PDB file of C-alpha atoms in Angstrom:
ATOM      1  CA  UNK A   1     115.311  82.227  90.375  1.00  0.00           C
ATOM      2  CA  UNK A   2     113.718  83.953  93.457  1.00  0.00           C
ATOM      3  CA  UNK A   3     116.896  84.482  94.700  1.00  0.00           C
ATOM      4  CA  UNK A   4     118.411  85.916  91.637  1.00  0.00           C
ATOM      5  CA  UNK A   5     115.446  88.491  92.057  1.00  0.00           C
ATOM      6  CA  UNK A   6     116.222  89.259  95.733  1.00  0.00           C
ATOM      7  CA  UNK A   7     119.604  90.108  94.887  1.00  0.00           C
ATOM      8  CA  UNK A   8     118.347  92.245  91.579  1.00  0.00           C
ATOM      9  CA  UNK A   9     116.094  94.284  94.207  1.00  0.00           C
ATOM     10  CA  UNK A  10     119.465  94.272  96.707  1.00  0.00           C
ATOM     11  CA  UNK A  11     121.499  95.843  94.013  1.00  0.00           C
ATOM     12  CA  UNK A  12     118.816  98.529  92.701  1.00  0.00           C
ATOM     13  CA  UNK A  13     119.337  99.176  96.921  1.00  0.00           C
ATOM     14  CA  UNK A  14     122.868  99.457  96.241  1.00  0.00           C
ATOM     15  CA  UNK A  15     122.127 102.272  93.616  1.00  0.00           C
ATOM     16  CA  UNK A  16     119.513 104.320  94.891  1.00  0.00           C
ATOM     17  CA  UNK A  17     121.476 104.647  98.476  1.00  0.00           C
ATOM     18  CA  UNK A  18     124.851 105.590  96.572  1.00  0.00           C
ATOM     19  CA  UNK A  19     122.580 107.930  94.610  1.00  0.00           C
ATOM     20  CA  UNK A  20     121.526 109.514  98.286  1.00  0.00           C
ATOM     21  CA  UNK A  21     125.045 109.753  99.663  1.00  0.00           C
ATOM     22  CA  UNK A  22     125.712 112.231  96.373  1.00  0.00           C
ATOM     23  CA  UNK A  23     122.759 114.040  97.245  1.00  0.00           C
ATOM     24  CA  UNK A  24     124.244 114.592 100.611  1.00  0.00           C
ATOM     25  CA  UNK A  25     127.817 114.939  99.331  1.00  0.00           C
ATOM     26  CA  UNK A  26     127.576 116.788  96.654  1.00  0.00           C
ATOM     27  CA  UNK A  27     123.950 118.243  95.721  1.00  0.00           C
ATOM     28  CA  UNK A  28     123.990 119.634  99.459  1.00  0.00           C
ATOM     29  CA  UNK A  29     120.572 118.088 100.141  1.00  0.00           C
ATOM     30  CA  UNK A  30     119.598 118.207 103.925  1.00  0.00           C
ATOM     31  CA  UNK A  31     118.647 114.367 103.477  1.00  0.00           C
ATOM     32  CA  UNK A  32     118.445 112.031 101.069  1.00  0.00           C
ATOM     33  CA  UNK A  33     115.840 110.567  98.712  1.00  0.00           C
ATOM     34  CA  UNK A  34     117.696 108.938  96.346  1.00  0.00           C
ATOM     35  CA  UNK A  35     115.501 108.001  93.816  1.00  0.00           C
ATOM     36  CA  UNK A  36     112.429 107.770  95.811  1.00  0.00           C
ATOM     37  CA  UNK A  37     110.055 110.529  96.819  1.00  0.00           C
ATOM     38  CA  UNK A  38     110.771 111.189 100.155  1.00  0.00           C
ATOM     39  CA  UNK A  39     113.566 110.876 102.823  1.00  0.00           C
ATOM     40  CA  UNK A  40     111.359 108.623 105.029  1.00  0.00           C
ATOM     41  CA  UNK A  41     110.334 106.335 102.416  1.00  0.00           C
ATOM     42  CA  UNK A  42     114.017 105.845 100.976  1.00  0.00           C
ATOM     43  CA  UNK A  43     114.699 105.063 104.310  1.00  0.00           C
ATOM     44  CA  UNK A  44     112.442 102.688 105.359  1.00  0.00           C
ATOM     45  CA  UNK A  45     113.144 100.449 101.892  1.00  0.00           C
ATOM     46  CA  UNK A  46     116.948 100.997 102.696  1.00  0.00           C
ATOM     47  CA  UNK A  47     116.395  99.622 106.078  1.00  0.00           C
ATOM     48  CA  UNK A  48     114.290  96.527 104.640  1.00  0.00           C
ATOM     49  CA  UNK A  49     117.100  95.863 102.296  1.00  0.00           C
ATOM     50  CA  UNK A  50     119.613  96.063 105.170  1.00  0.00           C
ATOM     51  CA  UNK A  51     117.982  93.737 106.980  1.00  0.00           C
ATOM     52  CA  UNK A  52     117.751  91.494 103.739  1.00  0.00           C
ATOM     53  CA  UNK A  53     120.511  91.421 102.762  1.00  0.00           C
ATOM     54  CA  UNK A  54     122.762  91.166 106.356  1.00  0.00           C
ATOM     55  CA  UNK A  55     120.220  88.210 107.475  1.00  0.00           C
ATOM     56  CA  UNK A  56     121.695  86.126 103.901  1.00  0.00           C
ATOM     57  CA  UNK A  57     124.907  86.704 105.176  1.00  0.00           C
ATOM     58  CA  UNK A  58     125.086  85.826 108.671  1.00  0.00           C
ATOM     59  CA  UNK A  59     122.686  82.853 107.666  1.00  0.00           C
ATOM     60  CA  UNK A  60     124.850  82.111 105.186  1.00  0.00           C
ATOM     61  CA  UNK A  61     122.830  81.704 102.281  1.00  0.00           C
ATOM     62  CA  UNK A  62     125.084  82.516  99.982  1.00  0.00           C
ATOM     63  CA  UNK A  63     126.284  80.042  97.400  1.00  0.00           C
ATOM     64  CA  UNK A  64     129.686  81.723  96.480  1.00  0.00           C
ATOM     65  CA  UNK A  65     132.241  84.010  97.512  1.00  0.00           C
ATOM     66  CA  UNK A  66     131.019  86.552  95.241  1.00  0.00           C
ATOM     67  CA  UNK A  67     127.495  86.619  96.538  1.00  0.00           C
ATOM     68  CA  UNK A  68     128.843  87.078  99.941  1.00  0.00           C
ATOM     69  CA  UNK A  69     130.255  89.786  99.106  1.00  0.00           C
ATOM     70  CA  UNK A  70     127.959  91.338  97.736  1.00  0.00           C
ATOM     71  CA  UNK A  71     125.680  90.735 100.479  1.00  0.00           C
ATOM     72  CA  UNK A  72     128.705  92.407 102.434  1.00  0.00           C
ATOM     73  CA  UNK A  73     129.213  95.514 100.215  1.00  0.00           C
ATOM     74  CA  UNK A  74     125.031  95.792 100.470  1.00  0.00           C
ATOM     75  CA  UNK A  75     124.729  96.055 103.764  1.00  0.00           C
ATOM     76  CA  UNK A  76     127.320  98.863 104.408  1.00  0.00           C
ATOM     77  CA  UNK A  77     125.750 100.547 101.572  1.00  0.00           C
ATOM     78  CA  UNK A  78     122.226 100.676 102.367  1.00  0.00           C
ATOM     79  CA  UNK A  79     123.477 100.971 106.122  1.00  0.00           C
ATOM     80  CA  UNK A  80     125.138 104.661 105.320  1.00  0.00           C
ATOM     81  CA  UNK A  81     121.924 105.321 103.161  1.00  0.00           C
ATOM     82  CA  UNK A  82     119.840 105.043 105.672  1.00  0.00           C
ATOM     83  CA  UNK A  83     122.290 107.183 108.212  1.00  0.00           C
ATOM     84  CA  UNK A  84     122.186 110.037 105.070  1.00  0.00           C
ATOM     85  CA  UNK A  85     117.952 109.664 104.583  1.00  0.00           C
ATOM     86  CA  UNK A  86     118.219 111.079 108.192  1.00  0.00           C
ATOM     87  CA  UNK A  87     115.009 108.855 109.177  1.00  0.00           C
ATOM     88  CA  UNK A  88     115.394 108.017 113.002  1.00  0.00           C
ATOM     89  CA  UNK A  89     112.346 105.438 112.639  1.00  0.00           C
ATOM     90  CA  UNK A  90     114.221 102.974 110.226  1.00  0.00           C
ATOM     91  CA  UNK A  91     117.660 103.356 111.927  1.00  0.00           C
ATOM     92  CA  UNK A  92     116.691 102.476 115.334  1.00  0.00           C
ATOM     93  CA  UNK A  93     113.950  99.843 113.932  1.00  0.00           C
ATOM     94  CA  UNK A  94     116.864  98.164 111.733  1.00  0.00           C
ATOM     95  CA  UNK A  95     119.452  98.003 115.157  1.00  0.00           C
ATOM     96  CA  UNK A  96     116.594  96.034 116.930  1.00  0.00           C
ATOM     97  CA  UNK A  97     116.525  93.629 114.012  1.00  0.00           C
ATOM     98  CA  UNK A  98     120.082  93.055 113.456  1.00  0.00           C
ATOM     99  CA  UNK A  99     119.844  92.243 117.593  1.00  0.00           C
ATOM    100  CA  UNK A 100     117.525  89.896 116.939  1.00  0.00           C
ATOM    101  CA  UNK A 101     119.034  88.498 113.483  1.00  0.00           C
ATOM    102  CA  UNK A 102     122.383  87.901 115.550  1.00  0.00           C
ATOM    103  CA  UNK A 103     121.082  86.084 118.436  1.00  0.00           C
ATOM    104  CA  UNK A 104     119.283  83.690 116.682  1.00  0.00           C
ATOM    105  CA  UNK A 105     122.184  83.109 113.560  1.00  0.00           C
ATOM    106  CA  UNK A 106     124.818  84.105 115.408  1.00  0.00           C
ATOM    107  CA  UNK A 107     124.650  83.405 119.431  1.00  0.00           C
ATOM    108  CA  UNK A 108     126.642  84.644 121.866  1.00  0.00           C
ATOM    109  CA  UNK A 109     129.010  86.277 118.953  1.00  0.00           C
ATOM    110  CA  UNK A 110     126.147  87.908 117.928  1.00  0.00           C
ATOM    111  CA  UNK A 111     126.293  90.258 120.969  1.00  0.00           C
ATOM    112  CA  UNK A 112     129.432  91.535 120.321  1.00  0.00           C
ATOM    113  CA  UNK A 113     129.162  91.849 116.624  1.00  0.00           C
ATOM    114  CA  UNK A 114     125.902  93.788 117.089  1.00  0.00           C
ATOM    115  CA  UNK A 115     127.695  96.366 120.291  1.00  0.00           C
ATOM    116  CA  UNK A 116     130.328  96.882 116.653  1.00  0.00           C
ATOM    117  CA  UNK A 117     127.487  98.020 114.870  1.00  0.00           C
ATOM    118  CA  UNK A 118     125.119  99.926 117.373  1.00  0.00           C
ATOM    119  CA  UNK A 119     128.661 101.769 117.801  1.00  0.00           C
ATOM    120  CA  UNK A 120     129.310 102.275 114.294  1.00  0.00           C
ATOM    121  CA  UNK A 121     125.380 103.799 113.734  1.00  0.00           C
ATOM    122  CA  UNK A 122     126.216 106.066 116.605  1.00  0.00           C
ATOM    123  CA  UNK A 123     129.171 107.554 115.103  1.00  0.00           C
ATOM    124  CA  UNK A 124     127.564 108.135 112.321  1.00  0.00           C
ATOM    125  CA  UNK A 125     124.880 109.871 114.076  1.00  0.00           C
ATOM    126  CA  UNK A 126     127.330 112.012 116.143  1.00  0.00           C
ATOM    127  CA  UNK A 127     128.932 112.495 112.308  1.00  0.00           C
ATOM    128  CA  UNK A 128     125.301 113.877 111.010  1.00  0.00           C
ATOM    129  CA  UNK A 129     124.290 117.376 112.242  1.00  0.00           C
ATOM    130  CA  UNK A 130     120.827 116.749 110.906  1.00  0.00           C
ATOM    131  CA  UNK A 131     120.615 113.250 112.562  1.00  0.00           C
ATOM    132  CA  UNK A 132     121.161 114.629 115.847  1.00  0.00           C
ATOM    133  CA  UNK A 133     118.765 117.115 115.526  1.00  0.00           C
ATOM    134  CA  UNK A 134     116.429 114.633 114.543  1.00  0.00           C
ATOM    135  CA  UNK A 135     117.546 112.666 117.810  1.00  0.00           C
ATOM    136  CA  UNK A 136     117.454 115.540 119.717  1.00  0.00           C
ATOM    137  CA  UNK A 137     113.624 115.871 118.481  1.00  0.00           C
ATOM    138  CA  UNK A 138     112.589 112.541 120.250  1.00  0.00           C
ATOM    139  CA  UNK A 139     114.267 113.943 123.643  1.00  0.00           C
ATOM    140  CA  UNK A 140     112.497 117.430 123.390  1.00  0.00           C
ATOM    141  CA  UNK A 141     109.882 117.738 120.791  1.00  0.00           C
ATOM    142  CA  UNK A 142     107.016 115.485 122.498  1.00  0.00           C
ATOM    143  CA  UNK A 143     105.221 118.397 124.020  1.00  0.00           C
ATOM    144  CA  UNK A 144     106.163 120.870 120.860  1.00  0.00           C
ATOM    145  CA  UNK A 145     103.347 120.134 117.662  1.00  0.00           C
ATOM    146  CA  UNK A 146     106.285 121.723 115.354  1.00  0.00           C
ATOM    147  CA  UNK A 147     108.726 119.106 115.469  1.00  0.00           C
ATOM    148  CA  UNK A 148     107.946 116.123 113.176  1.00  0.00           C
ATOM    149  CA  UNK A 149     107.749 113.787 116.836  1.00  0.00           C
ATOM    150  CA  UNK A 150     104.943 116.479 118.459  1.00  0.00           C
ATOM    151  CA  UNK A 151     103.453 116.908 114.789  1.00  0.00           C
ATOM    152  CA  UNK A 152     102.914 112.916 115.451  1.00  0.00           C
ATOM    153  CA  UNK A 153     101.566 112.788 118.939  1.00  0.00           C
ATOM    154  CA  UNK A 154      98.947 115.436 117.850  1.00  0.00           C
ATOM    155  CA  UNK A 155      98.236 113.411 114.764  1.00  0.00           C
ATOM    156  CA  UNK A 156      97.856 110.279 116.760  1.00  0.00           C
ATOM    157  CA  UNK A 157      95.715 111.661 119.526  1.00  0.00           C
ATOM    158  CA  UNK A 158      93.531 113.023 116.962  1.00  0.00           C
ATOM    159  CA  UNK A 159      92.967 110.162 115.336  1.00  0.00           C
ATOM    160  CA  UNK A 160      91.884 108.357 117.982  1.00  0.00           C
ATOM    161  CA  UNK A 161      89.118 110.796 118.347  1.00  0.00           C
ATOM    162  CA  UNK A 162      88.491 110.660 114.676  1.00  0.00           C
ATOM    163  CA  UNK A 163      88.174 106.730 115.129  1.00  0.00           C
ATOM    164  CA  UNK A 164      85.460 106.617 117.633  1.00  0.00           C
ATOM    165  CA  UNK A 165      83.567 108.549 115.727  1.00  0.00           C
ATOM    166  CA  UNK A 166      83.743 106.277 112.819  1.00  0.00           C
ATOM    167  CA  UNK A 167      84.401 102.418 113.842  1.00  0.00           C
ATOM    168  CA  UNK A 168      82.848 100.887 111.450  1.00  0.00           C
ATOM    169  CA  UNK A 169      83.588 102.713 108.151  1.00  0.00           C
ATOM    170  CA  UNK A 170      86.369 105.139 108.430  1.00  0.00           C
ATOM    171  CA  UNK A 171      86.435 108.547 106.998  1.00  0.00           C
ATOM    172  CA  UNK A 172      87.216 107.838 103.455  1.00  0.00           C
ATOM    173  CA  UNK A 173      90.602 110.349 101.743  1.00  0.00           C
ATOM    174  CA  UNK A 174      89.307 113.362 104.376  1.00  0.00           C
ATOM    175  CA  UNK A 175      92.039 112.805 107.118  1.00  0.00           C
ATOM    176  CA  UNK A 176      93.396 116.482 105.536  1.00  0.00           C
ATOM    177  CA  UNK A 177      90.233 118.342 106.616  1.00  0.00           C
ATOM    178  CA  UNK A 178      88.977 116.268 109.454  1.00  0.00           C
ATOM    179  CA  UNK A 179      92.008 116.221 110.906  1.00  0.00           C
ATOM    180  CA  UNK A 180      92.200 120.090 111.173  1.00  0.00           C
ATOM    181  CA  UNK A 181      88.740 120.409 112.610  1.00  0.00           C
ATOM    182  CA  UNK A 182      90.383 118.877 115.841  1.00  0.00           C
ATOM    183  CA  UNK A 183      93.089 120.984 116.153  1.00  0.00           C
ATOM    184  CA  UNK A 184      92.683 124.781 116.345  1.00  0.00           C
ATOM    185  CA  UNK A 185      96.658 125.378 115.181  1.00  0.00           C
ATOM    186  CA  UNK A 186      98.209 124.636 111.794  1.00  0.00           C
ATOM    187  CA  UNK A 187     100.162 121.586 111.309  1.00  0.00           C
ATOM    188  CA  UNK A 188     103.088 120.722 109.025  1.00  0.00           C
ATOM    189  CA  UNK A 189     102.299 117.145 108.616  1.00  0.00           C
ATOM    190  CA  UNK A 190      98.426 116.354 108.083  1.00  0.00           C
ATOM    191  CA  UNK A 191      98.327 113.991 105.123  1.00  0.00           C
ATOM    192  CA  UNK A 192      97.783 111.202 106.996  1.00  0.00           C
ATOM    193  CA  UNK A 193      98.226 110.195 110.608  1.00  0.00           C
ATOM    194  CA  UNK A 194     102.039 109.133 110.448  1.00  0.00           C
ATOM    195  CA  UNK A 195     100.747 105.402 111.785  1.00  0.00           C
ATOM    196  CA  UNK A 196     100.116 103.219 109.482  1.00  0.00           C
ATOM    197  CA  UNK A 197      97.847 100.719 111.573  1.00  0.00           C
ATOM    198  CA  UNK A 198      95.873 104.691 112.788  1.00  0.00           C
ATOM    199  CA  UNK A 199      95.803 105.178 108.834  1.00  0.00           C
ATOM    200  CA  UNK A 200      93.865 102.306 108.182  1.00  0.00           C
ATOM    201  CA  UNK A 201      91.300 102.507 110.870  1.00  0.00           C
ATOM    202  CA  UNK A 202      90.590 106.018 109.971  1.00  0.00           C
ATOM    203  CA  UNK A 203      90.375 105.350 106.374  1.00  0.00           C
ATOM    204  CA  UNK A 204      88.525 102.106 106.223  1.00  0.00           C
ATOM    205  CA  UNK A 205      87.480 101.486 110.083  1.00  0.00           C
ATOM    206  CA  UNK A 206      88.091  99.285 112.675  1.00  0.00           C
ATOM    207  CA  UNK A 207      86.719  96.170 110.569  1.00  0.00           C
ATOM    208  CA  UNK A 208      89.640  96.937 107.949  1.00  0.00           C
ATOM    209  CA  UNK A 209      92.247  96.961 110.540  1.00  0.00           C
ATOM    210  CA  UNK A 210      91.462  93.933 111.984  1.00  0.00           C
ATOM    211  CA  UNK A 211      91.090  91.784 108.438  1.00  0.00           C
ATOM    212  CA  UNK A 212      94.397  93.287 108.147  1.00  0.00           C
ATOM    213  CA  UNK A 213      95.825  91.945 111.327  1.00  0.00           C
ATOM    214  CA  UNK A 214      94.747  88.449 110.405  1.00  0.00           C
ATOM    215  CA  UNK A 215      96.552  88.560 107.367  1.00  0.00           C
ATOM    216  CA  UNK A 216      99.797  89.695 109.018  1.00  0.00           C
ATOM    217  CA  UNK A 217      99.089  87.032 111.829  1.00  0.00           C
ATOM    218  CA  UNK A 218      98.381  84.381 109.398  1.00  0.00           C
ATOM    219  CA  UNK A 219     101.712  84.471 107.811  1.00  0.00           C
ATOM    220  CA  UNK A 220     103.281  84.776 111.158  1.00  0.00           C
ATOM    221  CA  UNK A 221     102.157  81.640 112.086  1.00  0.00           C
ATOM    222  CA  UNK A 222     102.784  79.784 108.777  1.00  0.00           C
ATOM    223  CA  UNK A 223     106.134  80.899 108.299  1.00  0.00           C
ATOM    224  CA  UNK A 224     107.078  79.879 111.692  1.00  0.00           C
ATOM    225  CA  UNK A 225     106.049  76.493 111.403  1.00  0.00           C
ATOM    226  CA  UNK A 226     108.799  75.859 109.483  1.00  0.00           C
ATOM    227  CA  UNK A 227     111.275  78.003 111.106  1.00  0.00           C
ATOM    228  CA  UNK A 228     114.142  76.087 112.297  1.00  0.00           C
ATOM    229  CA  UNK A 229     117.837  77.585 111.583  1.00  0.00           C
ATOM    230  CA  UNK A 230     119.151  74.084 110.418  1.00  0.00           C
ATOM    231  CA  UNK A 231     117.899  74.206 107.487  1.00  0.00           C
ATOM    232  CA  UNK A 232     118.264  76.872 104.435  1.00  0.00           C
ATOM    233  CA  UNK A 233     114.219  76.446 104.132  1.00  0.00           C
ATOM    234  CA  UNK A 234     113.852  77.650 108.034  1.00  0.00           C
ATOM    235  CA  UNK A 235     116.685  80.295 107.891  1.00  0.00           C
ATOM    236  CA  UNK A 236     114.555  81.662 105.042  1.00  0.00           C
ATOM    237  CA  UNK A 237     111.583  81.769 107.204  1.00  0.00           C
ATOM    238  CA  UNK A 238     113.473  83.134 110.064  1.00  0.00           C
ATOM    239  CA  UNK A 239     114.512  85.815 107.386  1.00  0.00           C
ATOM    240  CA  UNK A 240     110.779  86.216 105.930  1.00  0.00           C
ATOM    241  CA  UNK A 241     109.957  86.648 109.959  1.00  0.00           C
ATOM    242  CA  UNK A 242     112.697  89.119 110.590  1.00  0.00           C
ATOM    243  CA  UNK A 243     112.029  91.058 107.256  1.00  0.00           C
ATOM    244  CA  UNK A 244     107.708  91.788 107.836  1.00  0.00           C
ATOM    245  CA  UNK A 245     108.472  92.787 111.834  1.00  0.00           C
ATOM    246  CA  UNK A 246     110.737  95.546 110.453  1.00  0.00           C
ATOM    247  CA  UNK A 247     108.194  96.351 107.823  1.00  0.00           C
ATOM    248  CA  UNK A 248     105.030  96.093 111.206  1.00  0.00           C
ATOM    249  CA  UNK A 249     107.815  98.468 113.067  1.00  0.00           C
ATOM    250  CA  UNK A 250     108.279 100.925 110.450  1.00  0.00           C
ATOM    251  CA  UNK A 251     104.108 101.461 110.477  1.00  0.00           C
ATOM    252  CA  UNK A 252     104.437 102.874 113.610  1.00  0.00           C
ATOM    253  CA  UNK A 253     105.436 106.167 112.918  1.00  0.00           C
ATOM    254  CA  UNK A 254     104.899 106.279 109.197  1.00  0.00           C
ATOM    255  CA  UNK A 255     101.902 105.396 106.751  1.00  0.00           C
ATOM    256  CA  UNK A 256     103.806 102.786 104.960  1.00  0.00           C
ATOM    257  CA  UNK A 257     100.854 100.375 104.426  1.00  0.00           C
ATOM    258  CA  UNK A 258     100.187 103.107 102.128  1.00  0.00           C
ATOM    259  CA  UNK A 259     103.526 103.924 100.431  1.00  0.00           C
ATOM    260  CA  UNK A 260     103.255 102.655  97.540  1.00  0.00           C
ATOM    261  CA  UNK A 261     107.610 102.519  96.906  1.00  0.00           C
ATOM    262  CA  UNK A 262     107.420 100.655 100.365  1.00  0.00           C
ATOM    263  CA  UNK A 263     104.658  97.970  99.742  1.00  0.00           C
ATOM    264  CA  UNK A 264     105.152  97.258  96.325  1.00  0.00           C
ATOM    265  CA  UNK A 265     108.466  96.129  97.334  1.00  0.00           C
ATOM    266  CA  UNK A 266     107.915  94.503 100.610  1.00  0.00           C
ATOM    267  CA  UNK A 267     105.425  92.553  99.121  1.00  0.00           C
ATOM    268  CA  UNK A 268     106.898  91.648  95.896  1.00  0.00           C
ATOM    269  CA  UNK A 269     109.996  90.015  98.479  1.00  0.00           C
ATOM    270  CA  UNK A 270     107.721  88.576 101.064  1.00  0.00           C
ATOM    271  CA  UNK A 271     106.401  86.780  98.141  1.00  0.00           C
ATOM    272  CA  UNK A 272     109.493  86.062  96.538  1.00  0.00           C
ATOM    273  CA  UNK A 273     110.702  84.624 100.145  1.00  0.00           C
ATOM    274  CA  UNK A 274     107.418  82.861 100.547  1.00  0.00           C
ATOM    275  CA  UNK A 275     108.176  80.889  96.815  1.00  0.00           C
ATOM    276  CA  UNK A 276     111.615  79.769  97.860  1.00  0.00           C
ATOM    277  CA  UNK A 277     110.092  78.623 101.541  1.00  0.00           C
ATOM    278  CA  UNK A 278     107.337  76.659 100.276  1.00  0.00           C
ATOM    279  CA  UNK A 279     107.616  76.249  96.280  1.00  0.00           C
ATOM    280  CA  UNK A 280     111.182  75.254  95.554  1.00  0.00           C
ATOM    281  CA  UNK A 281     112.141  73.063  98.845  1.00  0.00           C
ATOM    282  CA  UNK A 282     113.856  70.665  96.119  1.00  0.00           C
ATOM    283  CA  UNK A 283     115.901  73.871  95.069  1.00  0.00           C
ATOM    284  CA  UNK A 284     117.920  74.695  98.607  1.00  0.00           C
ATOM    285  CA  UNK A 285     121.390  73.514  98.444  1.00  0.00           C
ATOM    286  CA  UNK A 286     121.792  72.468 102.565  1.00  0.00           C
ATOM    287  CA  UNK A 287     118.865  71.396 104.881  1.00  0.00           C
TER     288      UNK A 287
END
């Protein structure tokens, strides 16, 4: 039954990234949202899916043709919705998990199966006028507070600041106004500090950050004691594993702890992979 949910979150995926590539297509959008709020955050669940969804397959967890190829069809899919969100963070987080995802299902083919596909993201990158701008941000925009890569580096620097002057409790919602008592310029971006580990330390303090950390490490260590890609129970760990690293990468340069489109469904899989891991062992087919 888990399962059958997984793939009923895969295929609402499957919808919402179609939905973006019209945007792009046809409502001329600069980037797509499908139906979330924001570019970033409809990329960031797109890349979670990808990585979902591509980790069944080459597992092969699958238990028919049809589901294979769905998992197939899904992954191109959410693949080209994240290349049309135009969200550099997710795209280059989601080719260091598919590395990783093929070297441990897949072996040595897994090296030249994943050159195929860091290829195929850079055409469509070299396709995307806004994705290379967005590219081209990373290689110039450091040192410029008006790009959305600058606007971060201020934000993070900042909040550093903001941090040692509150360890213990944070700074409550005020990030908007504290935030621009540090710097004497106006920024774009000031809702939050585009990090979501810097988000929570500001917000709640130090403390918060690190009960937070324990949970994350706690279910790192759990779920790889009974990692082992033998079995379908470990190659759903290994997946569970693979699946909250993208979702620790994508905090890095977005609040996502906070996102409430991007939480509520990595946690609602994380626990749906955690069920099939430890609550229906007599379930799994193989292993």
């Amino acid at each position: 039954m888990s399962k059958r949910i997984i793939n009923i979150g895969l295929l609402a995926a499957v919808g919402s990234s179609l939905y973006g590539v019209v945007q792009i297509s046809l409502l001329y959008c600069p980037r797509a949202e499908g139906f979330y709020s924001h570019s970033l955050t409809s990329g960031n669940n797109w890349a979670l899916s990808l990585i979902l969804a591509y980790s069944l397959l080459i597992a092969k967890l699958w238990d028919s043709k049809k589901e294979m190829i769905f998992y197939i069809f899904t992954t191109i899919v959410t693949a080209i919705g994240i290349l049309s969100s135009g969200s550099k963070g997710p795209l280059i987080y989601s080719i260091i998990i598919i590395t990783v995802s093929n070297l441990i299902f897949l072996g040595k083919r897994g090296v030249f199966i994943t050159l195929i596909i860091i290829l195929s993201f850079t055409l469509g990158v070299i396709k995307s006028d806004t994705l290379q701008k967005r590219f081209y941000d990373i290689y110039k925009g450091f040192d410029n507070p008006y790009t959305s890569t600058g606007n971060r580096v201020v934000l993070w620097k900042h909040s550093l600041t903001i941090i040692k002057e509150n360890i213990f409790f944070g700074i409550g919602s005020n990030f908007k106004k504290e935030i621009q008592k540090k710097v004497n310029f106006p920024l774009k971006w000031k809702s939050h500090p585009h990090n979501a580990y810097l988000s929570i330390a500001v917000n709640n303090g130090i403390p918060a950050l690190i009960a937070l950390t324990v949970i994350f490490i706690s279910i790192y260590l759990k779920l790889l004691k009974v990692s082992d890609k033998n079995s379908d129970r470990g190659k759903f760990a290994i997946i569970a594993i693979l699946f909250l690293t993208l979702y620790l990468m994508e905090g890095i340069t977005e609040n996502n702890f906070s996102d409430s489109e991007v939480k509520i469904f990595f946690w609602f899989t994380i626990g749906l992979l955690y069920n099939i891991i430890f609550f229906n062992k007599g379930n799994l087919q193989r292993g």
